[in-house]
Amino acid sequence: MPLNFVIPPLNSTLRAALQTKIDQKTKPLGSLGQLESLALQVGLCQNSLTPRLNKPCVLIFAGDHGIVESGVSAYPQTVTAQMVANFLDGGAAISVFARQHAIELLIVDAGVNADLSSHPKLIDAKIDKGTRNFLTQPAMAAEECAKALQAGADQVLRQYESGCNCIGFGEMGIGNTSSAAMLMHRLTGLSLVRCVGRGTGLNDGQLQHKVVVLQRALNKHKDATEPLDVLATFGGFEIAMMVGAYLKAAELGMLILVDGFIAGTALLVANKLHPHVLDYCVFSHVSSEQGHQALLNQFNAKPLLNLELRLGEGSGIALAYPLLQSAVVFLNEMATFAEAGVDH
C-alpha cells in the first residue's frame, strides 16, 4: 500500500504574529468568531501572514458498489452514471454552486459501472466497473485499493501543479452510505445503528433491512480491523480515491474543505493513517445524515454550516467556500486600529 505520505503538523512559527494581526483589526477581540480561527488556520497552512486562495477546485469521485444488489439503496445503480452525466452537463447542485463561486469542478470516474463518454471535465481513473458485494466477499482486493489510493493522490498533485492551493472532494455512488457506515462503525467502535442512515431516502422497513444486511457483512468480515483492510473490505473505489486525495493534499500543504458524511468517513481512514491530515482540514457543514455529527465529534470538528444537507457531491464545500474567502479577505484587507485611527 502507498503509505509513503509525509504529513507534518502545521508550522506554528507564525501563530503569534497571525493572532496579533487578527487582534489588531478594527473589532472587539474575538468578535468575528469562527472566521478568526479560520483565518489563523489558513495562515498557518500557507505559512503566511497574507494567505491567498488560488484556483479552488472540487473533485467529485464517482464509483459503484456491489452491496447495492443486496437491496440497501432506494435508487438503482444506474443513477450513478446518470448523475455523472448531470454533473458534466452542469445541471447538478454542485455544478450550479461551483459556477456561482468560480470553483473548478472535475469529475473522476473511480469505478462507475458504465462506459462513460469522454468529456473535458471527466477524468478516467476507473479501477473496475464497481466493487464486489461485501456481503459475500471483500469489496476490493488490496492491490485495487492501493491503486485507488494512488489515483486519488495523483489527481490532487495534478491540481496542485496547476496552481490550486484550496481543494475539496465530493462523491457520487449509489450505495456508498452503506460503505461509509461500515467504515465508521469498524474504525470508531460506535454502534452500527448510530452509523447507518437513510441515505437516498429509505423508509423505515428499508432502513431496517439495510441494518440487517450490514450486520451480516460485519459478521462475515470480523478480521478486517486495520484501516486499509477495513477500506478494502467495505469501501468503494471513490472512497479509497478520496483517502489518497486527502493524504496528498495535506502532504502538499493545501487547504482542504471537507464535505459531508461519506467524504468524512474517507477522511476518517486518512486520519487513522496520518493524524496530522486534520490540521489542513476545514469542515464545511454538518449534514442531516444519521451519524455525521458523531463522526465530526471523532475529529473534534466545528463545522461552518448546519443547513440540514444530505446530498453529497461536494455541495457543502461550495456553499462554505465564501466563508473561507471572507476569513482571508478580512485578514488581508481589514484596517487595524492604528491604520484607521480608532481608539481601543
Short mmCIF file of C-alpha atoms in Angstrom, two decimals:
data_model
loop_
_atom_site.label_atom_id
_atom_site.label_comp_id
_atom_site.label_asym_id
_atom_site.label_seq_id
_atom_site.Cartn_x
_atom_site.Cartn_y
_atom_site.Cartn_z
CA MET A 1 0.00 0.00 0.00
CA PRO A 2 1.28 3.51 -0.82
CA LEU A 3 1.76 4.86 2.67
CA ASN A 4 4.81 6.96 1.93
CA PHE A 5 2.97 10.23 2.55
CA VAL A 6 4.83 12.69 4.75
CA ILE A 7 2.39 14.98 6.54
CA PRO A 8 3.96 17.31 9.10
CA PRO A 9 1.97 19.20 11.71
CA LEU A 10 1.33 22.84 10.93
CA ASN A 11 4.34 25.10 11.35
CA SER A 12 3.43 27.27 14.34
CA THR A 13 6.22 29.81 13.85
CA LEU A 14 3.78 32.45 12.64
CA ARG A 15 1.00 31.67 15.11
CA ALA A 16 1.71 34.59 17.44
CA ALA A 17 2.17 37.05 14.57
CA LEU A 18 -1.04 35.88 12.87
CA GLN A 19 -3.00 36.14 16.10
CA THR A 20 -1.66 39.64 16.70
CA LYS A 21 -2.64 40.66 13.18
CA ILE A 22 -6.16 39.31 13.74
CA ASP A 23 -6.46 41.00 17.14
CA GLN A 24 -5.34 44.40 15.81
CA LYS A 25 -8.20 44.63 13.31
CA THR A 26 -10.90 47.24 14.00
CA LYS A 27 -13.20 44.99 16.02
CA PRO A 28 -13.58 43.73 19.57
CA LEU A 29 -11.33 40.77 20.33
CA GLY A 30 -12.82 37.55 19.03
CA SER A 31 -15.89 39.24 17.59
CA LEU A 32 -15.57 37.58 14.18
CA GLY A 33 -15.87 34.22 15.87
CA GLN A 34 -15.07 31.20 13.70
CA LEU A 35 -13.80 33.44 10.92
CA GLU A 36 -10.89 34.36 13.17
CA SER A 37 -9.86 30.77 13.85
CA LEU A 38 -10.34 30.05 10.15
CA ALA A 39 -8.04 32.93 9.17
CA LEU A 40 -5.45 31.66 11.63
CA GLN A 41 -5.65 28.14 10.20
CA VAL A 42 -5.30 29.33 6.60
CA GLY A 43 -2.29 31.46 7.53
CA LEU A 44 -0.66 28.53 9.30
CA CYS A 45 -1.39 26.15 6.42
CA GLN A 46 0.25 28.52 3.98
CA ASN A 47 2.89 29.70 6.48
CA SER A 48 2.00 33.26 5.52
CA LEU A 49 0.70 36.45 7.12
CA THR A 50 -1.02 37.24 3.81
CA PRO A 51 -2.56 33.95 2.62
CA ARG A 52 -4.31 33.62 -0.71
CA LEU A 53 -6.88 31.21 -2.14
CA ASN A 54 -5.75 30.23 -5.60
CA LYS A 55 -7.75 28.26 -8.19
CA PRO A 56 -10.16 26.49 -5.79
CA CYS A 57 -11.22 23.08 -7.05
CA VAL A 58 -13.71 20.36 -6.19
CA LEU A 59 -13.00 16.84 -7.40
CA ILE A 60 -16.02 14.53 -7.44
CA PHE A 61 -15.03 10.87 -7.30
CA ALA A 62 -17.71 8.54 -8.68
CA GLY A 63 -17.99 4.79 -8.25
CA ASP A 64 -20.49 1.97 -7.92
CA HIS A 65 -20.94 -0.55 -5.11
CA GLY A 66 -21.66 -4.26 -5.27
CA ILE A 67 -23.59 -4.12 -1.99
CA VAL A 68 -26.46 -2.41 -3.90
CA GLU A 69 -27.53 -5.83 -5.21
CA SER A 70 -28.49 -6.68 -1.62
CA GLY A 71 -31.18 -4.00 -1.55
CA VAL A 72 -29.59 -1.33 0.64
CA SER A 73 -30.47 1.65 -1.57
CA ALA A 74 -33.74 3.24 -2.64
CA TYR A 75 -32.19 4.13 -6.01
CA PRO A 76 -30.90 1.77 -8.73
CA GLN A 77 -27.19 1.65 -9.52
CA THR A 78 -27.81 3.23 -12.94
CA VAL A 79 -28.31 6.57 -11.20
CA THR A 80 -24.56 6.88 -10.57
CA ALA A 81 -23.73 7.15 -14.28
CA GLN A 82 -26.79 9.32 -14.90
CA MET A 83 -25.70 11.77 -12.22
CA VAL A 84 -22.17 11.88 -13.61
CA ALA A 85 -23.73 12.99 -16.91
CA ASN A 86 -25.73 15.60 -14.99
CA PHE A 87 -22.54 16.94 -13.37
CA LEU A 88 -20.86 17.19 -16.74
CA ASP A 89 -23.90 18.89 -18.28
CA GLY A 90 -23.82 21.47 -15.49
CA GLY A 91 -27.24 20.63 -14.08
CA ALA A 92 -26.47 19.23 -10.62
CA ALA A 93 -26.49 21.20 -7.38
CA ILE A 94 -22.69 21.14 -7.13
CA SER A 95 -22.47 22.27 -10.76
CA VAL A 96 -24.63 25.30 -10.02
CA PHE A 97 -22.86 26.20 -6.77
CA ALA A 98 -19.39 25.73 -8.23
CA ARG A 99 -20.29 28.08 -11.10
CA GLN A 100 -21.70 30.59 -8.64
CA HIS A 101 -18.44 30.76 -6.69
CA ALA A 102 -15.97 30.26 -9.57
CA ILE A 103 -14.79 26.88 -8.29
CA GLU A 104 -13.26 24.46 -10.77
CA LEU A 105 -15.31 21.24 -10.90
CA LEU A 106 -13.88 17.99 -12.22
CA ILE A 107 -15.40 14.50 -12.17
CA VAL A 108 -13.23 11.43 -11.64
CA ASP A 109 -14.53 8.05 -12.81
CA ALA A 110 -13.17 5.90 -10.00
CA GLY A 111 -15.32 2.87 -10.75
CA VAL A 112 -18.67 3.64 -12.35
CA ASN A 113 -20.48 0.57 -13.65
CA ALA A 114 -20.84 2.01 -17.16
CA ASP A 115 -18.78 3.08 -20.13
CA LEU A 116 -18.73 6.86 -19.87
CA SER A 117 -18.29 9.11 -22.88
CA SER A 118 -15.23 11.33 -22.91
CA HIS A 119 -15.63 14.91 -21.70
CA PRO A 120 -13.15 17.70 -20.92
CA LYS A 121 -14.23 17.69 -17.27
CA LEU A 122 -14.21 13.89 -16.86
CA ILE A 123 -11.07 12.10 -15.71
CA ASP A 124 -10.91 8.37 -16.45
CA ALA A 125 -9.29 6.64 -13.47
CA LYS A 126 -11.63 3.63 -13.42
CA ILE A 127 -10.34 0.72 -11.33
CA ASP A 128 -13.23 -1.57 -12.29
CA LYS A 129 -16.95 -1.34 -13.01
CA GLY A 130 -17.93 -1.14 -9.37
CA THR A 131 -16.76 -3.00 -6.29
CA ARG A 132 -17.83 -6.50 -5.32
CA ASN A 133 -20.63 -7.17 -2.87
CA PHE A 134 -19.02 -7.08 0.57
CA LEU A 135 -21.85 -9.20 1.93
CA THR A 136 -20.15 -12.17 0.27
CA GLN A 137 -16.51 -11.07 -0.30
CA PRO A 138 -14.24 -8.05 0.19
CA ALA A 139 -15.31 -5.07 -1.88
CA MET A 140 -11.87 -4.82 -3.48
CA ALA A 141 -8.54 -6.58 -3.49
CA ALA A 142 -5.65 -4.98 -1.61
CA GLU A 143 -3.98 -4.20 -4.94
CA GLU A 144 -7.11 -2.43 -6.20
CA CYS A 145 -7.32 -0.42 -3.01
CA ALA A 146 -3.68 0.63 -3.37
CA LYS A 147 -4.28 1.62 -6.98
CA ALA A 148 -7.27 3.74 -5.95
CA LEU A 149 -5.30 5.47 -3.20
CA GLN A 150 -2.57 6.37 -5.65
CA ALA A 151 -5.06 7.55 -8.27
CA GLY A 152 -6.64 9.94 -5.78
CA ALA A 153 -3.23 11.30 -4.84
CA ASP A 154 -2.33 11.72 -8.50
CA GLN A 155 -5.43 13.83 -9.20
CA VAL A 156 -4.59 16.18 -6.33
CA LEU A 157 -0.99 16.53 -7.46
CA ARG A 158 -2.23 17.49 -10.92
CA GLN A 159 -4.38 20.28 -9.48
CA TYR A 160 -1.59 21.47 -7.21
CA GLU A 161 0.79 21.71 -10.14
CA SER A 162 -1.78 23.82 -12.00
CA GLY A 163 -1.69 26.39 -9.17
CA CYS A 164 -4.54 25.21 -6.91
CA ASN A 165 -3.96 25.59 -3.16
CA CYS A 166 -7.53 25.04 -1.91
CA ILE A 167 -9.34 21.80 -2.72
CA GLY A 168 -12.32 19.73 -1.70
CA PHE A 169 -13.66 16.28 -2.52
CA GLY A 170 -17.18 15.22 -3.36
CA GLU A 171 -18.55 11.80 -4.24
CA MET A 172 -21.24 10.07 -6.21
CA GLY A 173 -22.05 6.40 -5.83
CA ILE A 174 -25.37 4.71 -5.19
CA GLY A 175 -24.89 2.55 -2.09
CA ASN A 176 -21.96 4.48 -0.68
CA THR A 177 -23.69 5.39 2.58
CA SER A 178 -23.55 1.66 3.35
CA SER A 179 -19.80 1.61 2.82
CA ALA A 180 -19.41 4.80 4.83
CA ALA A 181 -21.41 3.39 7.75
CA MET A 182 -19.27 0.25 7.79
CA LEU A 183 -16.05 2.26 7.79
CA MET A 184 -17.29 4.49 10.58
CA HIS A 185 -18.51 1.61 12.73
CA ARG A 186 -15.41 -0.52 12.35
CA LEU A 187 -12.92 2.36 12.82
CA THR A 188 -14.64 4.17 15.69
CA GLY A 189 -16.32 1.37 17.62
CA LEU A 190 -19.62 3.25 17.65
CA SER A 191 -22.67 1.03 17.32
CA LEU A 192 -23.78 0.18 13.80
CA VAL A 193 -27.22 1.73 14.29
CA ARG A 194 -25.59 5.07 15.13
CA CYS A 195 -23.68 4.95 11.86
CA VAL A 196 -26.39 3.77 9.45
CA GLY A 197 -28.73 6.34 7.95
CA ARG A 198 -31.46 6.57 5.33
CA GLY A 199 -29.05 7.53 2.56
CA THR A 200 -31.04 8.40 -0.55
CA GLY A 201 -34.32 8.24 1.36
CA LEU A 202 -35.08 4.76 2.71
CA ASN A 203 -38.35 4.20 4.54
CA ASP A 204 -38.40 2.52 7.95
CA GLY A 205 -38.65 -1.00 6.57
CA GLN A 206 -35.87 -0.43 4.04
CA LEU A 207 -33.66 1.10 6.72
CA GLN A 208 -34.14 -1.94 8.94
CA HIS A 209 -33.25 -4.21 6.03
CA LYS A 210 -30.11 -2.15 5.42
CA VAL A 211 -29.04 -2.58 9.06
CA VAL A 212 -29.62 -6.34 8.90
CA VAL A 213 -27.58 -6.69 5.70
CA LEU A 214 -24.72 -4.63 7.06
CA GLN A 215 -24.66 -6.56 10.32
CA ARG A 216 -24.40 -9.81 8.37
CA ALA A 217 -21.48 -8.36 6.42
CA LEU A 218 -19.76 -7.31 9.64
CA ASN A 219 -20.11 -10.82 11.00
CA LYS A 220 -18.54 -12.22 7.86
CA HIS A 221 -15.50 -9.92 7.95
CA LYS A 222 -14.61 -9.86 11.64
CA ASP A 223 -10.88 -9.92 10.90
CA ALA A 224 -10.89 -6.62 8.99
CA THR A 225 -9.84 -4.14 11.68
CA GLU A 226 -6.80 -2.22 10.39
CA PRO A 227 -7.67 0.97 8.44
CA LEU A 228 -6.58 -0.22 5.00
CA ASP A 229 -8.11 -3.66 5.50
CA VAL A 230 -11.38 -2.04 6.52
CA LEU A 231 -11.23 0.23 3.49
CA ALA A 232 -10.57 -2.64 1.07
CA THR A 233 -13.23 -4.84 2.66
CA PHE A 234 -16.10 -2.38 2.90
CA GLY A 235 -15.12 0.72 0.92
CA GLY A 236 -15.75 1.94 -2.58
CA PHE A 237 -13.29 2.95 -5.26
CA GLU A 238 -14.44 6.57 -4.94
CA ILE A 239 -13.96 6.48 -1.15
CA ALA A 240 -10.49 4.96 -1.48
CA MET A 241 -9.52 7.63 -4.01
CA MET A 242 -10.71 10.32 -1.59
CA VAL A 243 -8.47 8.81 1.11
CA GLY A 244 -5.45 9.13 -1.17
CA ALA A 245 -6.57 12.61 -2.17
CA TYR A 246 -6.80 13.82 1.44
CA LEU A 247 -3.35 12.46 2.24
CA LYS A 248 -1.71 14.02 -0.81
CA ALA A 249 -3.40 17.38 -0.33
CA ALA A 250 -2.21 17.55 3.28
CA GLU A 251 1.29 16.49 2.27
CA LEU A 252 1.34 19.37 -0.23
CA GLY A 253 0.15 21.85 2.40
CA MET A 254 -3.12 22.55 0.59
CA LEU A 255 -6.18 23.78 2.43
CA ILE A 256 -8.81 21.02 2.35
CA LEU A 257 -12.54 21.64 2.54
CA VAL A 258 -14.38 18.58 3.86
CA ASP A 259 -17.93 17.81 2.71
CA GLY A 260 -20.42 15.54 4.47
CA PHE A 261 -20.83 12.03 5.82
CA ILE A 262 -19.24 9.94 3.07
CA ALA A 263 -16.38 12.35 2.49
CA GLY A 264 -15.95 12.39 6.27
CA THR A 265 -15.56 8.63 6.51
CA ALA A 266 -12.86 8.77 3.82
CA LEU A 267 -11.14 11.38 5.99
CA LEU A 268 -11.55 9.04 8.98
CA VAL A 269 -9.47 6.41 7.19
CA ALA A 270 -6.88 9.03 6.21
CA ASN A 271 -6.76 10.31 9.78
CA LYS A 272 -6.18 6.82 11.16
CA LEU A 273 -3.19 6.53 8.82
CA HIS A 274 -1.80 10.06 9.30
CA PRO A 275 -3.23 12.06 12.25
CA HIS A 276 -1.87 15.43 11.07
CA VAL A 277 -4.11 15.38 7.99
CA LEU A 278 -6.74 17.10 10.15
CA ASP A 279 -4.53 20.18 10.56
CA TYR A 280 -5.24 21.06 6.92
CA CYS A 281 -8.99 20.40 7.00
CA VAL A 282 -11.87 22.85 7.22
CA PHE A 283 -15.21 21.16 7.91
CA SER A 284 -17.83 22.76 5.71
CA HIS A 285 -21.03 21.56 7.35
CA VAL A 286 -22.84 19.02 9.47
CA SER A 287 -25.34 17.04 7.43
CA SER A 288 -28.64 15.52 8.47
CA GLU A 289 -27.41 12.03 7.58
CA GLN A 290 -27.51 9.78 10.63
CA GLY A 291 -24.04 9.50 12.11
CA HIS A 292 -22.43 12.63 10.70
CA GLN A 293 -22.45 14.63 13.94
CA ALA A 294 -20.97 11.66 15.78
CA LEU A 295 -18.33 11.40 13.07
CA LEU A 296 -17.48 15.09 13.40
CA ASN A 297 -17.12 14.53 17.14
CA GLN A 298 -14.40 11.99 16.37
CA PHE A 299 -12.43 14.82 14.73
CA ASN A 300 -13.29 17.41 17.40
CA ALA A 301 -14.53 19.38 14.40
CA LYS A 302 -16.61 22.54 14.44
CA PRO A 303 -18.36 22.76 11.05
CA LEU A 304 -19.04 26.10 9.45
CA LEU A 305 -22.66 25.42 8.41
CA ASN A 306 -25.72 23.49 9.54
CA LEU A 307 -28.17 23.57 6.65
CA GLU A 308 -29.58 20.04 7.07
CA LEU A 309 -27.94 18.98 3.81
CA ARG A 310 -27.67 15.30 2.88
CA LEU A 311 -26.81 15.49 -0.80
CA GLY A 312 -23.10 14.79 -1.03
CA GLU A 313 -21.47 15.78 -4.34
CA GLY A 314 -19.27 18.30 -2.51
CA SER A 315 -22.27 20.62 -2.24
CA GLY A 316 -21.40 21.69 1.31
CA ILE A 317 -17.90 22.63 0.17
CA ALA A 318 -19.16 25.06 -2.45
CA LEU A 319 -21.62 26.64 -0.01
CA ALA A 320 -18.96 27.10 2.68
CA TYR A 321 -16.24 28.42 0.38
CA PRO A 322 -17.39 32.09 0.57
CA LEU A 323 -16.81 31.96 4.34
CA LEU A 324 -13.26 30.87 3.68
CA GLN A 325 -12.90 33.80 1.30
CA SER A 326 -14.24 36.14 3.97
CA ALA A 327 -11.73 34.86 6.51
CA VAL A 328 -8.85 35.52 4.13
CA VAL A 329 -10.11 38.92 2.95
CA PHE A 330 -10.61 40.30 6.46
CA LEU A 331 -7.11 39.16 7.41
CA ASN A 332 -5.58 40.83 4.37
CA GLU A 333 -7.74 43.93 3.87
CA MET A 334 -9.45 44.97 7.09
CA ALA A 335 -7.90 48.04 8.70
CA THR A 336 -6.08 47.91 12.02
CA PHE A 337 -6.89 50.28 14.85
CA ALA A 338 -3.70 52.20 14.08
CA GLU A 339 -4.42 52.46 10.35
CA ALA A 340 -7.98 53.63 10.91
CA GLY A 341 -7.18 55.96 13.79
CA VAL A 342 -9.68 54.17 16.01
CA ASP A 343 -9.10 54.11 19.80
CA HIS A 344 -9.21 50.78 21.55
#
